[in-house]
PDB file of C-alpha atoms and ligand atoms in Angstrom:
ATOM      1  CA  MET G  94     -10.576  12.917   3.458  1.00 75.00           C
ATOM      2  CA  ASN G  95      -9.572  12.890  -0.209  1.00 72.00           C
ATOM      3  CA  SER G  96     -12.287  12.570  -2.806  1.00 81.00           C
ATOM      4  CA  VAL G  97     -13.286   9.156  -4.042  1.00 87.00           C
ATOM      5  CA  PHE G  98     -14.165   8.542  -7.670  1.00 93.00           C
ATOM      6  CA  ASN G  99     -15.527   5.726  -9.771  1.00 95.00           C
ATOM      7  CA  GLN G 100     -12.948   4.551 -12.311  1.00 96.00           C
ATOM      8  CA  HIS G 101     -13.958   2.691 -15.433  1.00 95.00           C
ATOM      9  CA  ILE G 102     -11.918  -0.478 -15.975  1.00 95.00           C
ATOM     10  CA  SER G 103     -10.889  -0.333 -19.585  1.00 87.00           C
ATOM     11  CA  ILE G 104     -10.829  -4.044 -20.304  1.00 90.00           C
ATOM     12  CA  ASP G 105     -13.121  -5.478 -22.978  1.00 90.00           C
ATOM     13  CA  PHE G 106     -15.449  -7.990 -21.368  1.00 93.00           C
ATOM     14  CA  PRO G 107     -17.868 -10.297 -23.201  1.00 91.00           C
ATOM     15  CA  ASN G 108     -21.644  -9.624 -23.219  1.00 93.00           C
ATOM     16  CA  ASP G 109     -21.251  -5.857 -22.902  1.00 95.00           C
ATOM     17  CA  ILE G 110     -20.439  -6.163 -19.200  1.00 97.00           C
ATOM     18  CA  SER G 111     -19.033  -2.969 -17.708  1.00 96.00           C
ATOM     19  CA  LEU G 112     -16.787  -2.871 -14.684  1.00 97.00           C
ATOM     20  CA  ILE G 113     -16.230   0.220 -12.568  1.00 98.00           C
ATOM     21  CA  ILE G 114     -14.119   0.467  -9.418  1.00 98.00           C
ATOM     22  CA  LYS G 115     -14.814   2.862  -6.568  1.00 98.00           C
ATOM     23  CA  ARG G 116     -11.415   4.124  -5.481  1.00 97.00           C
ATOM     24  CA  GLU G 117     -11.999   4.202  -1.743  1.00 97.00           C
ATOM     25  CA  ASP G 118      -8.316   3.324  -1.437  1.00 96.00           C
ATOM     26  CA  LEU G 119      -7.540   6.949  -2.288  1.00 95.00           C
ATOM     27  CA  ILE G 120      -9.472   8.416   0.686  1.00 95.00           C
ATOM     28  CA  HIS G 121      -6.352   8.723   2.813  1.00 93.00           C
ATOM     29  CA  PRO G 122      -2.769   7.433   2.460  1.00 88.00           C
ATOM     30  CA  PHE G 123      -2.821   5.484   5.765  1.00 91.00           C
ATOM     31  CA  VAL G 124      -6.470   5.260   6.819  1.00 95.00           C
ATOM     32  CA  SER G 125      -7.735   4.092   3.476  1.00 90.00           C
ATOM     33  CA  GLY G 126     -10.870   2.457   2.173  1.00 93.00           C
ATOM     34  CA  ASN G 127     -13.141   0.782   4.678  1.00 97.00           C
ATOM     35  CA  LYS G 128     -10.781   1.653   7.553  1.00 97.00           C
ATOM     36  CA  PHE G 129     -11.700   5.312   7.217  1.00 96.00           C
ATOM     37  CA  ARG G 130     -15.391   4.456   7.041  1.00 97.00           C
ATOM     38  CA  LYS G 131     -15.269   2.120  10.023  1.00 97.00           C
ATOM     39  CA  LEU G 132     -13.289   4.420  12.279  1.00 97.00           C
ATOM     40  CA  LYS G 133     -15.167   7.652  11.521  1.00 97.00           C
ATOM     41  CA  TYR G 134     -18.082   7.254  13.949  1.00 97.00           C
ATOM     42  CA  ASN G 135     -16.114   5.149  16.405  1.00 98.00           C
ATOM     43  CA  LEU G 136     -13.568   7.899  16.984  1.00 97.00           C
ATOM     44  CA  LEU G 137     -16.366  10.439  17.394  1.00 98.00           C
ATOM     45  CA  GLN G 138     -17.974   8.132  19.962  1.00 98.00           C
ATOM     46  CA  ALA G 139     -14.662   7.688  21.806  1.00 98.00           C
ATOM     47  CA  LYS G 140     -14.514  11.478  22.133  1.00 98.00           C
ATOM     48  CA  VAL G 141     -18.119  11.671  23.342  1.00 98.00           C
ATOM     49  CA  GLU G 142     -17.222   9.090  25.985  1.00 98.00           C
ATOM     50  CA  LYS G 143     -14.136  11.192  26.847  1.00 98.00           C
ATOM     51  CA  LYS G 144     -11.804   8.241  26.343  1.00 98.00           C
ATOM     52  CA  ASP G 145      -8.145   9.061  25.720  1.00 97.00           C
ATOM     53  CA  THR G 146      -7.042   5.558  24.677  1.00 98.00           C
ATOM     54  CA  LEU G 147      -8.132   3.245  21.862  1.00 98.00           C
ATOM     55  CA  LEU G 148      -7.500  -0.476  22.241  1.00 98.00           C
ATOM     56  CA  THR G 149      -7.895  -2.916  19.395  1.00 97.00           C
ATOM     57  CA  PHE G 150      -6.871  -6.340  18.062  1.00 97.00           C
ATOM     58  CA  GLY G 151      -5.144  -7.564  14.929  1.00 96.00           C
ATOM     59  CA  GLY G 152      -2.710  -9.911  13.230  1.00 94.00           C
ATOM     60  CA  ALA G 153       0.849  -9.323  12.076  1.00 91.00           C
ATOM     61  CA  PHE G 154      -0.030  -7.575   8.801  1.00 92.00           C
ATOM     62  CA  SER G 155      -3.376  -6.077   9.807  1.00 94.00           C
ATOM     63  CA  ASN G 156      -4.573  -3.075   7.803  1.00 94.00           C
ATOM     64  CA  HIS G 157      -6.771  -2.250  10.770  1.00 96.00           C
ATOM     65  CA  ILE G 158      -3.834  -2.049  13.222  1.00 97.00           C
ATOM     66  CA  ALA G 159      -1.957   0.329  10.911  1.00 97.00           C
ATOM     67  CA  ALA G 160      -5.041   2.510  10.422  1.00 97.00           C
ATOM     68  CA  VAL G 161      -5.940   2.703  14.131  1.00 98.00           C
ATOM     69  CA  ALA G 162      -2.356   3.691  14.999  1.00 98.00           C
ATOM     70  CA  PHE G 163      -2.329   6.510  12.473  1.00 98.00           C
ATOM     71  CA  ALA G 164      -5.895   7.760  13.000  1.00 97.00           C
ATOM     72  CA  GLY G 165      -5.446   7.567  16.773  1.00 98.00           C
ATOM     73  CA  LYS G 166      -2.294   9.676  16.641  1.00 98.00           C
ATOM     74  CA  GLU G 167      -3.944  12.234  14.340  1.00 97.00           C
ATOM     75  CA  GLN G 168      -6.928  12.556  16.670  1.00 97.00           C
ATOM     76  CA  GLY G 169      -4.917  12.716  19.894  1.00 97.00           C
ATOM     77  CA  PHE G 170      -5.603   9.214  21.285  1.00 98.00           C
ATOM     78  CA  LYS G 171      -3.117   6.803  22.808  1.00 98.00           C
ATOM     79  CA  THR G 172      -3.387   3.465  20.996  1.00 98.00           C
ATOM     80  CA  ILE G 173      -2.853  -0.097  22.188  1.00 98.00           C
ATOM     81  CA  GLY G 174      -2.715  -3.032  19.774  1.00 98.00           C
ATOM     82  CA  ILE G 175      -3.286  -6.569  21.047  1.00 97.00           C
ATOM     83  CA  ILE G 176      -1.377  -8.592  18.460  1.00 97.00           C
ATOM     84  CA  ARG G 177      -2.033 -12.245  17.595  1.00 96.00           C
ATOM     85  CA  GLY G 178       1.183 -14.272  18.002  1.00 96.00           C
ATOM     86  CA  ASP G 179       3.531 -13.899  20.976  1.00 94.00           C
ATOM     87  CA  GLU G 180       6.457 -14.930  18.755  1.00 93.00           C
ATOM     88  CA  LEU G 181       6.248 -11.534  17.045  1.00 91.00           C
ATOM     89  CA  PHE G 182       7.432  -9.452  19.985  1.00 92.00           C
ATOM     90  CA  ASP G 183      11.040  -9.234  18.713  1.00 94.00           C
ATOM     91  CA  LYS G 184      10.150  -9.091  14.996  1.00 93.00           C
ATOM     92  CA  ILE G 185       8.744  -5.572  14.795  1.00 96.00           C
ATOM     93  CA  GLU G 186      11.679  -4.195  12.782  1.00 95.00           C
ATOM     94  CA  GLY G 187      11.177  -6.775  10.022  1.00 93.00           C
ATOM     95  CA  ASN G 188       7.402  -6.272   9.858  1.00 95.00           C
ATOM     96  CA  PRO G 189       6.375  -3.144   7.915  1.00 95.00           C
ATOM     97  CA  THR G 190       2.859  -3.029   9.446  1.00 96.00           C
ATOM     98  CA  LEU G 191       3.951  -3.304  13.073  1.00 97.00           C
ATOM     99  CA  LYS G 192       6.870  -0.958  12.491  1.00 97.00           C
ATOM    100  CA  PHE G 193       4.537   1.648  11.003  1.00 97.00           C
ATOM    101  CA  ALA G 194       2.064   1.275  13.882  1.00 98.00           C
ATOM    102  CA  GLN G 195       4.829   1.577  16.474  1.00 98.00           C
ATOM    103  CA  GLU G 196       6.298   4.638  14.763  1.00 98.00           C
ATOM    104  CA  ASN G 197       2.836   6.163  15.042  1.00 98.00           C
ATOM    105  CA  GLY G 198       2.769   5.618  18.773  1.00 98.00           C
ATOM    106  CA  MET G 199       0.951   2.308  19.145  1.00 98.00           C
ATOM    107  CA  GLN G 200       1.878   0.253  22.203  1.00 98.00           C
ATOM    108  CA  PHE G 201       1.742  -3.519  21.625  1.00 97.00           C
ATOM    109  CA  GLU G 202       0.729  -6.452  23.733  1.00 97.00           C
ATOM    110  CA  PHE G 203       1.655  -9.723  22.007  1.00 97.00           C
ATOM    111  CA  VAL G 204      -0.552 -12.657  22.975  1.00 96.00           C
ATOM    112  CA  SER G 205      -0.652 -16.329  22.051  1.00 96.00           C
ATOM    113  CA  ARG G 206      -3.215 -17.527  19.525  1.00 95.00           C
ATOM    114  CA  GLU G 207      -5.160 -19.226  22.344  1.00 96.00           C
ATOM    115  CA  GLU G 208      -5.354 -16.031  24.371  1.00 95.00           C
ATOM    116  CA  TYR G 209      -6.250 -14.010  21.278  1.00 96.00           C
ATOM    117  CA  ARG G 210      -9.379 -16.119  20.850  1.00 94.00           C
ATOM    118  CA  LEU G 211     -10.673 -14.663  24.118  1.00 93.00           C
ATOM    119  CA  LYS G 212     -10.791 -11.182  22.585  1.00 92.00           C
ATOM    120  CA  SER G 213     -14.539 -10.700  23.081  1.00 89.00           C
ATOM    121  CA  GLU G 214     -14.725 -12.209  26.565  1.00 93.00           C
ATOM    122  CA  ILE G 215     -15.502  -9.847  29.415  1.00 94.00           C
ATOM    123  CA  SER G 216     -12.909 -11.426  31.734  1.00 95.00           C
ATOM    124  CA  PHE G 217     -10.126 -10.941  29.166  1.00 95.00           C
ATOM    125  CA  LEU G 218     -11.174  -7.335  28.528  1.00 95.00           C
ATOM    126  CA  GLU G 219     -11.256  -6.706  32.295  1.00 96.00           C
ATOM    127  CA  LYS G 220      -7.699  -8.038  32.525  1.00 95.00           C
ATOM    128  CA  LEU G 221      -6.680  -5.587  29.801  1.00 96.00           C
ATOM    129  CA  LYS G 222      -8.414  -2.733  31.678  1.00 96.00           C
ATOM    130  CA  ASN G 223      -6.472  -3.592  34.825  1.00 96.00           C
ATOM    131  CA  LYS G 224      -3.265  -3.489  32.850  1.00 96.00           C
ATOM    132  CA  PHE G 225      -3.824  -0.467  30.581  1.00 96.00           C
ATOM    133  CA  GLY G 226      -6.515   1.567  32.346  1.00 97.00           C
ATOM    134  CA  ASP G 227      -9.807   2.639  30.762  1.00 97.00           C
ATOM    135  CA  PHE G 228     -10.029   2.500  26.961  1.00 98.00           C
ATOM    136  CA  TYR G 229     -12.436   2.708  24.024  1.00 98.00           C
ATOM    137  CA  LEU G 230     -12.637  -0.771  22.514  1.00 97.00           C
ATOM    138  CA  VAL G 231     -12.460  -1.013  18.747  1.00 96.00           C
ATOM    139  CA  PRO G 232     -13.183  -4.670  17.899  1.00 91.00           C
ATOM    140  CA  GLU G 233     -10.991  -6.798  15.614  1.00 89.00           C
ATOM    141  CA  GLY G 234     -11.351  -5.631  12.016  1.00 87.00           C
ATOM    142  CA  GLY G 235     -13.129  -2.551  13.372  1.00 85.00           C
ATOM    143  CA  THR G 236     -16.605  -4.005  12.856  1.00 92.00           C
ATOM    144  CA  ASN G 237     -19.453  -2.876  15.079  1.00 95.00           C
ATOM    145  CA  GLU G 238     -22.677  -0.924  14.606  1.00 97.00           C
ATOM    146  CA  LEU G 239     -20.906   2.430  14.245  1.00 97.00           C
ATOM    147  CA  ALA G 240     -18.518   0.930  11.692  1.00 97.00           C
ATOM    148  CA  VAL G 241     -21.461  -0.323   9.638  1.00 98.00           C
ATOM    149  CA  LYS G 242     -23.005   3.155   9.833  1.00 98.00           C
ATOM    150  CA  GLY G 243     -19.774   4.556   8.356  1.00 97.00           C
ATOM    151  CA  CYS G 244     -19.764   1.921   5.601  1.00 98.00           C
ATOM    152  CA  GLU G 245     -23.335   2.903   4.683  1.00 98.00           C
ATOM    153  CA  GLU G 246     -21.756   6.114   3.340  1.00 97.00           C
ATOM    154  CA  ILE G 247     -19.682   4.296   0.683  1.00 97.00           C
ATOM    155  CA  LEU G 248     -22.502   4.120  -1.879  1.00 98.00           C
ATOM    156  CA  THR G 249     -23.947   7.378  -3.184  1.00 96.00           C
ATOM    157  CA  ASP G 250     -27.156   8.122  -5.118  1.00 95.00           C
ATOM    158  CA  GLU G 251     -25.225   8.020  -8.407  1.00 96.00           C
ATOM    159  CA  ASP G 252     -24.292   4.405  -7.684  1.00 97.00           C
ATOM    160  CA  SER G 253     -27.907   3.281  -8.026  1.00 97.00           C
ATOM    161  CA  VAL G 254     -27.208   2.689 -11.756  1.00 97.00           C
ATOM    162  CA  PHE G 255     -25.200  -0.434 -10.905  1.00 98.00           C
ATOM    163  CA  ASP G 256     -26.790  -3.889 -11.025  1.00 98.00           C
ATOM    164  CA  TYR G 257     -24.120  -5.489  -8.842  1.00 98.00           C
ATOM    165  CA  VAL G 258     -21.891  -4.142  -6.096  1.00 98.00           C
ATOM    166  CA  CYS G 259     -18.950  -6.384  -5.140  1.00 98.00           C
ATOM    167  CA  CYS G 260     -16.623  -6.216  -2.165  1.00 98.00           C
ATOM    168  CA  ALA G 261     -14.146  -8.313  -0.205  1.00 98.00           C
ATOM    169  CA  VAL G 262     -15.321  -9.726   3.128  1.00 97.00           C
ATOM    170  CA  GLY G 263     -13.316 -10.225   6.322  1.00 95.00           C
ATOM    171  CA  THR G 264     -15.529  -9.621   9.344  1.00 93.00           C
ATOM    172  CA  GLY G 265     -18.636  -8.578   7.375  1.00 96.00           C
ATOM    173  CA  GLY G 266     -18.935  -4.939   8.444  1.00 96.00           C
ATOM    174  CA  THR G 267     -18.242  -3.409   5.060  1.00 97.00           C
ATOM    175  CA  ILE G 268     -20.711  -5.545   3.126  1.00 98.00           C
ATOM    176  CA  SER G 269     -23.358  -4.899   5.799  1.00 98.00           C
ATOM    177  CA  GLY G 270     -23.036  -1.150   5.255  1.00 98.00           C
ATOM    178  CA  LEU G 271     -23.231  -1.605   1.470  1.00 98.00           C
ATOM    179  CA  ILE G 272     -26.344  -3.781   1.812  1.00 98.00           C
ATOM    180  CA  ASN G 273     -28.074  -1.234   4.036  1.00 98.00           C
ATOM    181  CA  SER G 274     -27.531   1.657   1.640  1.00 98.00           C
ATOM    182  CA  SER G 275     -28.158  -0.308  -1.583  1.00 98.00           C
ATOM    183  CA  LYS G 276     -31.338  -0.187  -3.652  1.00 97.00           C
ATOM    184  CA  GLU G 277     -33.670  -3.208  -3.577  1.00 95.00           C
ATOM    185  CA  ASN G 278     -32.973  -4.016  -7.235  1.00 96.00           C
ATOM    186  CA  GLN G 279     -29.203  -4.134  -6.711  1.00 98.00           C
ATOM    187  CA  LYS G 280     -27.361  -7.292  -5.725  1.00 98.00           C
ATOM    188  CA  ILE G 281     -24.474  -7.052  -3.276  1.00 98.00           C
ATOM    189  CA  LEU G 282     -21.884  -9.815  -3.681  1.00 98.00           C
ATOM    190  CA  GLY G 283     -19.278 -10.464  -1.016  1.00 98.00           C
ATOM    191  CA  PHE G 284     -16.064 -12.380  -1.653  1.00 98.00           C
ATOM    192  CA  PRO G 285     -14.741 -13.802   1.651  1.00 98.00           C
ATOM    193  CA  ALA G 286     -10.961 -13.575   2.040  1.00 97.00           C
ATOM    194  CA  LEU G 287     -11.037 -16.509   4.436  1.00 95.00           C
ATOM    195  CA  LYS G 288     -12.564 -19.963   4.795  1.00 92.00           C
ATOM    196  CA  GLY G 289     -15.552 -20.620   7.017  1.00 80.00           C
ATOM    197  CA  ASP G 290     -19.334 -20.614   7.034  1.00 78.00           C
ATOM    198  CA  PHE G 291     -19.818 -18.303   9.989  1.00 86.00           C
ATOM    199  CA  LEU G 292     -19.757 -15.082   7.958  1.00 93.00           C
ATOM    200  CA  LYS G 293     -23.374 -15.151   6.818  1.00 95.00           C
ATOM    201  CA  ASP G 294     -24.555 -15.147  10.438  1.00 94.00           C
ATOM    202  CA  GLU G 295     -22.243 -12.235  11.258  1.00 93.00           C
ATOM    203  CA  ILE G 296     -23.598 -10.242   8.319  1.00 96.00           C
ATOM    204  CA  ARG G 297     -27.202 -10.961   9.305  1.00 96.00           C
ATOM    205  CA  ILE G 298     -26.540  -9.206  12.631  1.00 96.00           C
ATOM    206  CA  PHE G 299     -26.083  -5.872  10.834  1.00 97.00           C
ATOM    207  CA  ALA G 300     -27.671  -6.217   7.386  1.00 97.00           C
ATOM    208  CA  LYS G 301     -31.213  -4.952   6.999  1.00 97.00           C
ATOM    209  CA  LYS G 302     -31.977  -6.450   3.561  1.00 97.00           C
ATOM    210  CA  ASP G 303     -31.708  -9.789   1.746  1.00 97.00           C
ATOM    211  CA  ASN G 304     -30.329  -8.613  -1.594  1.00 98.00           C
ATOM    212  CA  TRP G 305     -26.883 -10.119  -1.045  1.00 98.00           C
ATOM    213  CA  ASP G 306     -24.873 -13.272  -1.329  1.00 97.00           C
ATOM    214  CA  LEU G 307     -21.399 -14.549  -0.539  1.00 97.00           C
ATOM    215  CA  ILE G 308     -19.224 -16.189  -3.166  1.00 97.00           C
ATOM    216  CA  SER G 309     -16.824 -18.389  -1.276  1.00 96.00           C
ATOM    217  CA  ASP G 310     -14.738 -19.835  -4.123  1.00 96.00           C
ATOM    218  CA  TYR G 311     -11.973 -17.250  -4.201  1.00 98.00           C
ATOM    219  CA  HIS G 312     -10.195 -17.328  -0.818  1.00 97.00           C
ATOM    220  CA  PHE G 313      -7.176 -19.082  -2.356  1.00 97.00           C
ATOM    221  CA  GLY G 314      -6.806 -21.506   0.547  1.00 97.00           C
ATOM    222  CA  GLY G 315      -7.606 -19.135   3.405  1.00 96.00           C
ATOM    223  CA  TYR G 316      -6.769 -15.857   5.052  1.00 94.00           C
ATOM    224  CA  GLY G 317      -3.446 -14.442   3.839  1.00 94.00           C
ATOM    225  CA  LYS G 318      -2.866 -17.363   1.456  1.00 96.00           C
ATOM    226  CA  VAL G 319      -1.746 -16.520  -2.082  1.00 96.00           C
ATOM    227  CA  ASN G 320      -0.441 -18.410  -5.082  1.00 96.00           C
ATOM    228  CA  LEU G 321       1.405 -17.600  -8.290  1.00 97.00           C
ATOM    229  CA  GLU G 322      -1.833 -17.235 -10.274  1.00 98.00           C
ATOM    230  CA  LEU G 323      -3.156 -14.566  -7.909  1.00 98.00           C
ATOM    231  CA  ILE G 324       0.113 -12.607  -7.825  1.00 98.00           C
ATOM    232  CA  GLU G 325       0.363 -12.683 -11.625  1.00 98.00           C
ATOM    233  CA  PHE G 326      -3.276 -11.585 -11.892  1.00 98.00           C
ATOM    234  CA  ILE G 327      -2.775  -8.602  -9.553  1.00 98.00           C
ATOM    235  CA  ASN G 328       0.358  -7.515 -11.426  1.00 98.00           C
ATOM    236  CA  ALA G 329      -1.325  -7.855 -14.847  1.00 97.00           C
ATOM    237  CA  PHE G 330      -4.389  -5.941 -13.605  1.00 97.00           C
ATOM    238  CA  PHE G 331      -2.139  -3.149 -12.363  1.00 97.00           C
ATOM    239  CA  GLU G 332      -0.281  -3.019 -15.666  1.00 95.00           C
ATOM    240  CA  GLN G 333      -3.537  -2.763 -17.623  1.00 95.00           C
ATOM    241  CA  THR G 334      -5.531  -0.416 -15.403  1.00 96.00           C
ATOM    242  CA  LYS G 335      -2.992   1.279 -13.082  1.00 95.00           C
ATOM    243  CA  VAL G 336      -5.215   0.221 -10.165  1.00 96.00           C
ATOM    244  CA  PRO G 337      -3.152  -1.443  -7.416  1.00 97.00           C
ATOM    245  CA  LEU G 338      -4.874  -4.277  -5.527  1.00 97.00           C
ATOM    246  CA  ASP G 339      -3.871  -5.871  -2.250  1.00 97.00           C
ATOM    247  CA  PRO G 340      -3.268  -9.650  -2.129  1.00 97.00           C
ATOM    248  CA  ILE G 341      -5.362 -10.377   0.995  1.00 96.00           C
ATOM    249  CA  TYR G 342      -8.714  -8.798   0.118  1.00 97.00           C
ATOM    250  CA  THR G 343      -9.272  -6.731  -3.018  1.00 98.00           C
ATOM    251  CA  GLY G 344      -7.007  -8.848  -5.275  1.00 98.00           C
ATOM    252  CA  LYS G 345      -9.028 -11.989  -4.499  1.00 98.00           C
ATOM    253  CA  MET G 346     -12.345 -10.171  -4.988  1.00 98.00           C
ATOM    254  CA  VAL G 347     -11.401  -8.670  -8.367  1.00 98.00           C
ATOM    255  CA  PHE G 348      -9.956 -12.028  -9.482  1.00 98.00           C
ATOM    256  CA  GLY G 349     -13.284 -13.623  -8.561  1.00 98.00           C
ATOM    257  CA  VAL G 350     -15.432 -11.074 -10.360  1.00 98.00           C
ATOM    258  CA  ILE G 351     -13.401 -11.294 -13.576  1.00 98.00           C
ATOM    259  CA  ASP G 352     -13.405 -15.092 -13.406  1.00 98.00           C
ATOM    260  CA  LEU G 353     -17.201 -15.060 -12.984  1.00 98.00           C
ATOM    261  CA  ILE G 354     -17.601 -12.692 -15.947  1.00 97.00           C
ATOM    262  CA  GLY G 355     -15.701 -15.277 -18.036  1.00 96.00           C
ATOM    263  CA  LYS G 356     -18.024 -17.993 -16.733  1.00 97.00           C
ATOM    264  CA  LYS G 357     -21.108 -15.939 -17.759  1.00 96.00           C
ATOM    265  CA  TYR G 358     -22.313 -15.622 -14.168  1.00 97.00           C
ATOM    266  CA  PHE G 359     -23.536 -12.076 -14.809  1.00 98.00           C
ATOM    267  CA  PRO G 360     -26.351 -11.423 -17.320  1.00 97.00           C
ATOM    268  CA  ALA G 361     -25.442  -9.517 -20.506  1.00 97.00           C
ATOM    269  CA  HIS G 362     -25.148  -5.706 -20.123  1.00 97.00           C
ATOM    270  CA  SER G 363     -24.653  -5.920 -16.349  1.00 98.00           C
ATOM    271  CA  LYS G 364     -23.085  -2.897 -14.737  1.00 98.00           C
ATOM    272  CA  ILE G 365     -20.795  -4.001 -11.913  1.00 98.00           C
ATOM    273  CA  LEU G 366     -19.332  -1.761  -9.236  1.00 98.00           C
ATOM    274  CA  LEU G 367     -16.263  -3.041  -7.380  1.00 98.00           C
ATOM    275  CA  ILE G 368     -15.432  -1.447  -4.042  1.00 98.00           C
ATOM    276  CA  HIS G 369     -11.703  -0.877  -3.553  1.00 98.00           C
ATOM    277  CA  THR G 370     -11.460  -1.164   0.216  1.00 97.00           C
ATOM    278  CA  GLY G 371      -7.749  -0.252   0.395  1.00 96.00           C
ATOM    279  CA  GLY G 372      -5.326  -2.542   2.217  1.00 95.00           C
ATOM    280  CA  LEU G 373      -2.343  -1.537   0.106  1.00 95.00           C
ATOM    281  CA  GLN G 374      -0.141  -1.088   3.196  1.00 93.00           C
ATOM    282  CA  GLY G 375      -0.042  -4.906   3.417  1.00 93.00           C
ATOM    283  CA  ILE G 376       1.857  -5.264   0.144  1.00 95.00           C
ATOM    284  CA  ASP G 377       5.313  -4.608   1.619  1.00 93.00           C
ATOM    285  CA  GLY G 378       4.856  -7.353   4.200  1.00 93.00           C
ATOM    286  CA  MET G 379       3.522  -9.764   1.574  1.00 95.00           C
ATOM    287  CA  ASN G 380       6.481  -8.995  -0.711  1.00 96.00           C
ATOM    288  CA  ILE G 381       8.896 -10.031   2.052  1.00 94.00           C
ATOM    289  CA  LYS G 382       7.054 -13.374   2.292  1.00 94.00           C
ATOM    290  CA  LEU G 383       6.951 -13.788  -1.506  1.00 96.00           C
ATOM    291  CA  LYS G 384      10.710 -13.252  -1.779  1.00 96.00           C
ATOM    292  CA  GLN G 385      11.286 -15.892   0.904  1.00 95.00           C
ATOM    293  CA  LYS G 386       9.147 -18.303  -1.126  1.00 94.00           C
ATOM    294  CA  LYS G 387      10.987 -17.338  -4.333  1.00 94.00           C
ATOM    295  CA  LEU G 388       7.734 -16.110  -5.905  1.00 95.00           C
ATOM    296  CA  PRO G 389       7.437 -12.925  -7.986  1.00 96.00           C
ATOM    297  CA  ILE G 390       6.659  -9.830  -5.927  1.00 97.00           C
ATOM    298  CA  LEU G 391       3.711  -7.459  -6.267  1.00 97.00           C
ATOM    299  CA  ILE G 392       4.363  -4.383  -8.361  1.00 95.00           C
ATOM    300  CA  THR G 393       2.767  -1.155  -7.175  1.00 85.00           C
ATOM    301  CA  ASN G 394       4.403   1.507  -9.334  1.00 76.00           C
ATOM    302  CA  ASP G 395       5.948   1.840 -12.782  1.00 54.00           C
TER     303      ASP G 395
HETATM  304  C1  LIG Y 258      -8.551  -3.929   2.561  1.00 75.98           C
HETATM  305  C2  LIG Y 258      -9.677  -4.617   3.188  1.00 75.98           C
HETATM  306  N1  LIG Y 258     -10.739  -4.928   2.430  1.00 75.98           N
HETATM  307  C3  LIG Y 258     -11.794  -5.578   2.940  1.00 75.98           C
HETATM  308  C4  LIG Y 258     -11.829  -5.951   4.256  1.00 75.98           C
HETATM  309  C5  LIG Y 258     -13.028  -6.691   4.759  1.00 75.98           C
HETATM  310  O1  LIG Y 258     -13.851  -5.853   5.488  1.00 75.98           O
HETATM  311  P1  LIG Y 258     -14.807  -6.429   6.601  1.00 75.98           P
HETATM  312  O2  LIG Y 258     -13.926  -6.882   7.725  1.00 75.98           O
HETATM  313  O3  LIG Y 258     -15.633  -5.270   6.983  1.00 75.98           O
HETATM  314  O4  LIG Y 258     -15.573  -7.539   6.017  1.00 75.98           O
HETATM  315  C6  LIG Y 258     -10.748  -5.645   5.105  1.00 75.98           C
HETATM  316  C7  LIG Y 258     -10.738  -6.028   6.521  1.00 75.98           C
HETATM  317  O5  LIG Y 258     -11.260  -5.381   7.364  1.00 75.98           O
HETATM  318  C8  LIG Y 258      -9.655  -4.944   4.557  1.00 75.98           C
HETATM  319  O6  LIG Y 258      -8.584  -4.622   5.309  1.00 75.98           O
END
């Protein structure tokens, strides 16, 4: 694990607002941000249970799939990825995430979207056990109790100076960990990367406090959806701060926070901590899509 640090964002904001970003993306080149946190205790548990195979679920550009493939290889596990979309089976070469996962030893099973929806059903999991043998199940997005325990380690004692802690939300595991290790006087704000009202209920399963809220205005049309404004924002933010953001999660969250600062959502002198949850591996895949749509691509280096 590389060390994580809090980086001051040197942009002048109104009302003496200060913005700091926790560079969890720098933890590890391939198991970055919340992926590292979520897998830490799960991989230990898989070893305790003497499992030699990890099985998990994800979409075509999933950060989680890439991280499980790499972490599994490093720790001596076989890995199986159940991938949403049976049309993808012959498109691995053109998909940087799947290619990376396969190069790191992951075996794929491509399933239709209908079948993918059965991912938590016992009968579907039994079918997978008959096919692949015994495995340690890492749920989609990696979220379970052990993942939340890992995410509780993101905030440290020094972070108690912040009034707000902001993060992107997919399955709700990361924000749950942040809530559990936050101080009562801090407010945890989650920015869902997808549409839907179900997330609050998911978070309530794991979160032990009420000092949080979701801000659902910055999903840009839904999971994986982007537009020119978002791409230009991410590129301008990188130019100004040298902090790369991913277009699926952290880019939308940081866009939202800065937009809300402009709208005076935060009281004067607020100290805001943004959690950089990684996800940068997804940029190559997004750039392929952006080129096809004749949109500008995301810039990640000078
Ligand atoms: C980069 C990144 N940030 C944030 C999230 C959201 O985390 P969670 O699913 O725990 O809500 C994800 C998805 O897991 C992610 O890949």
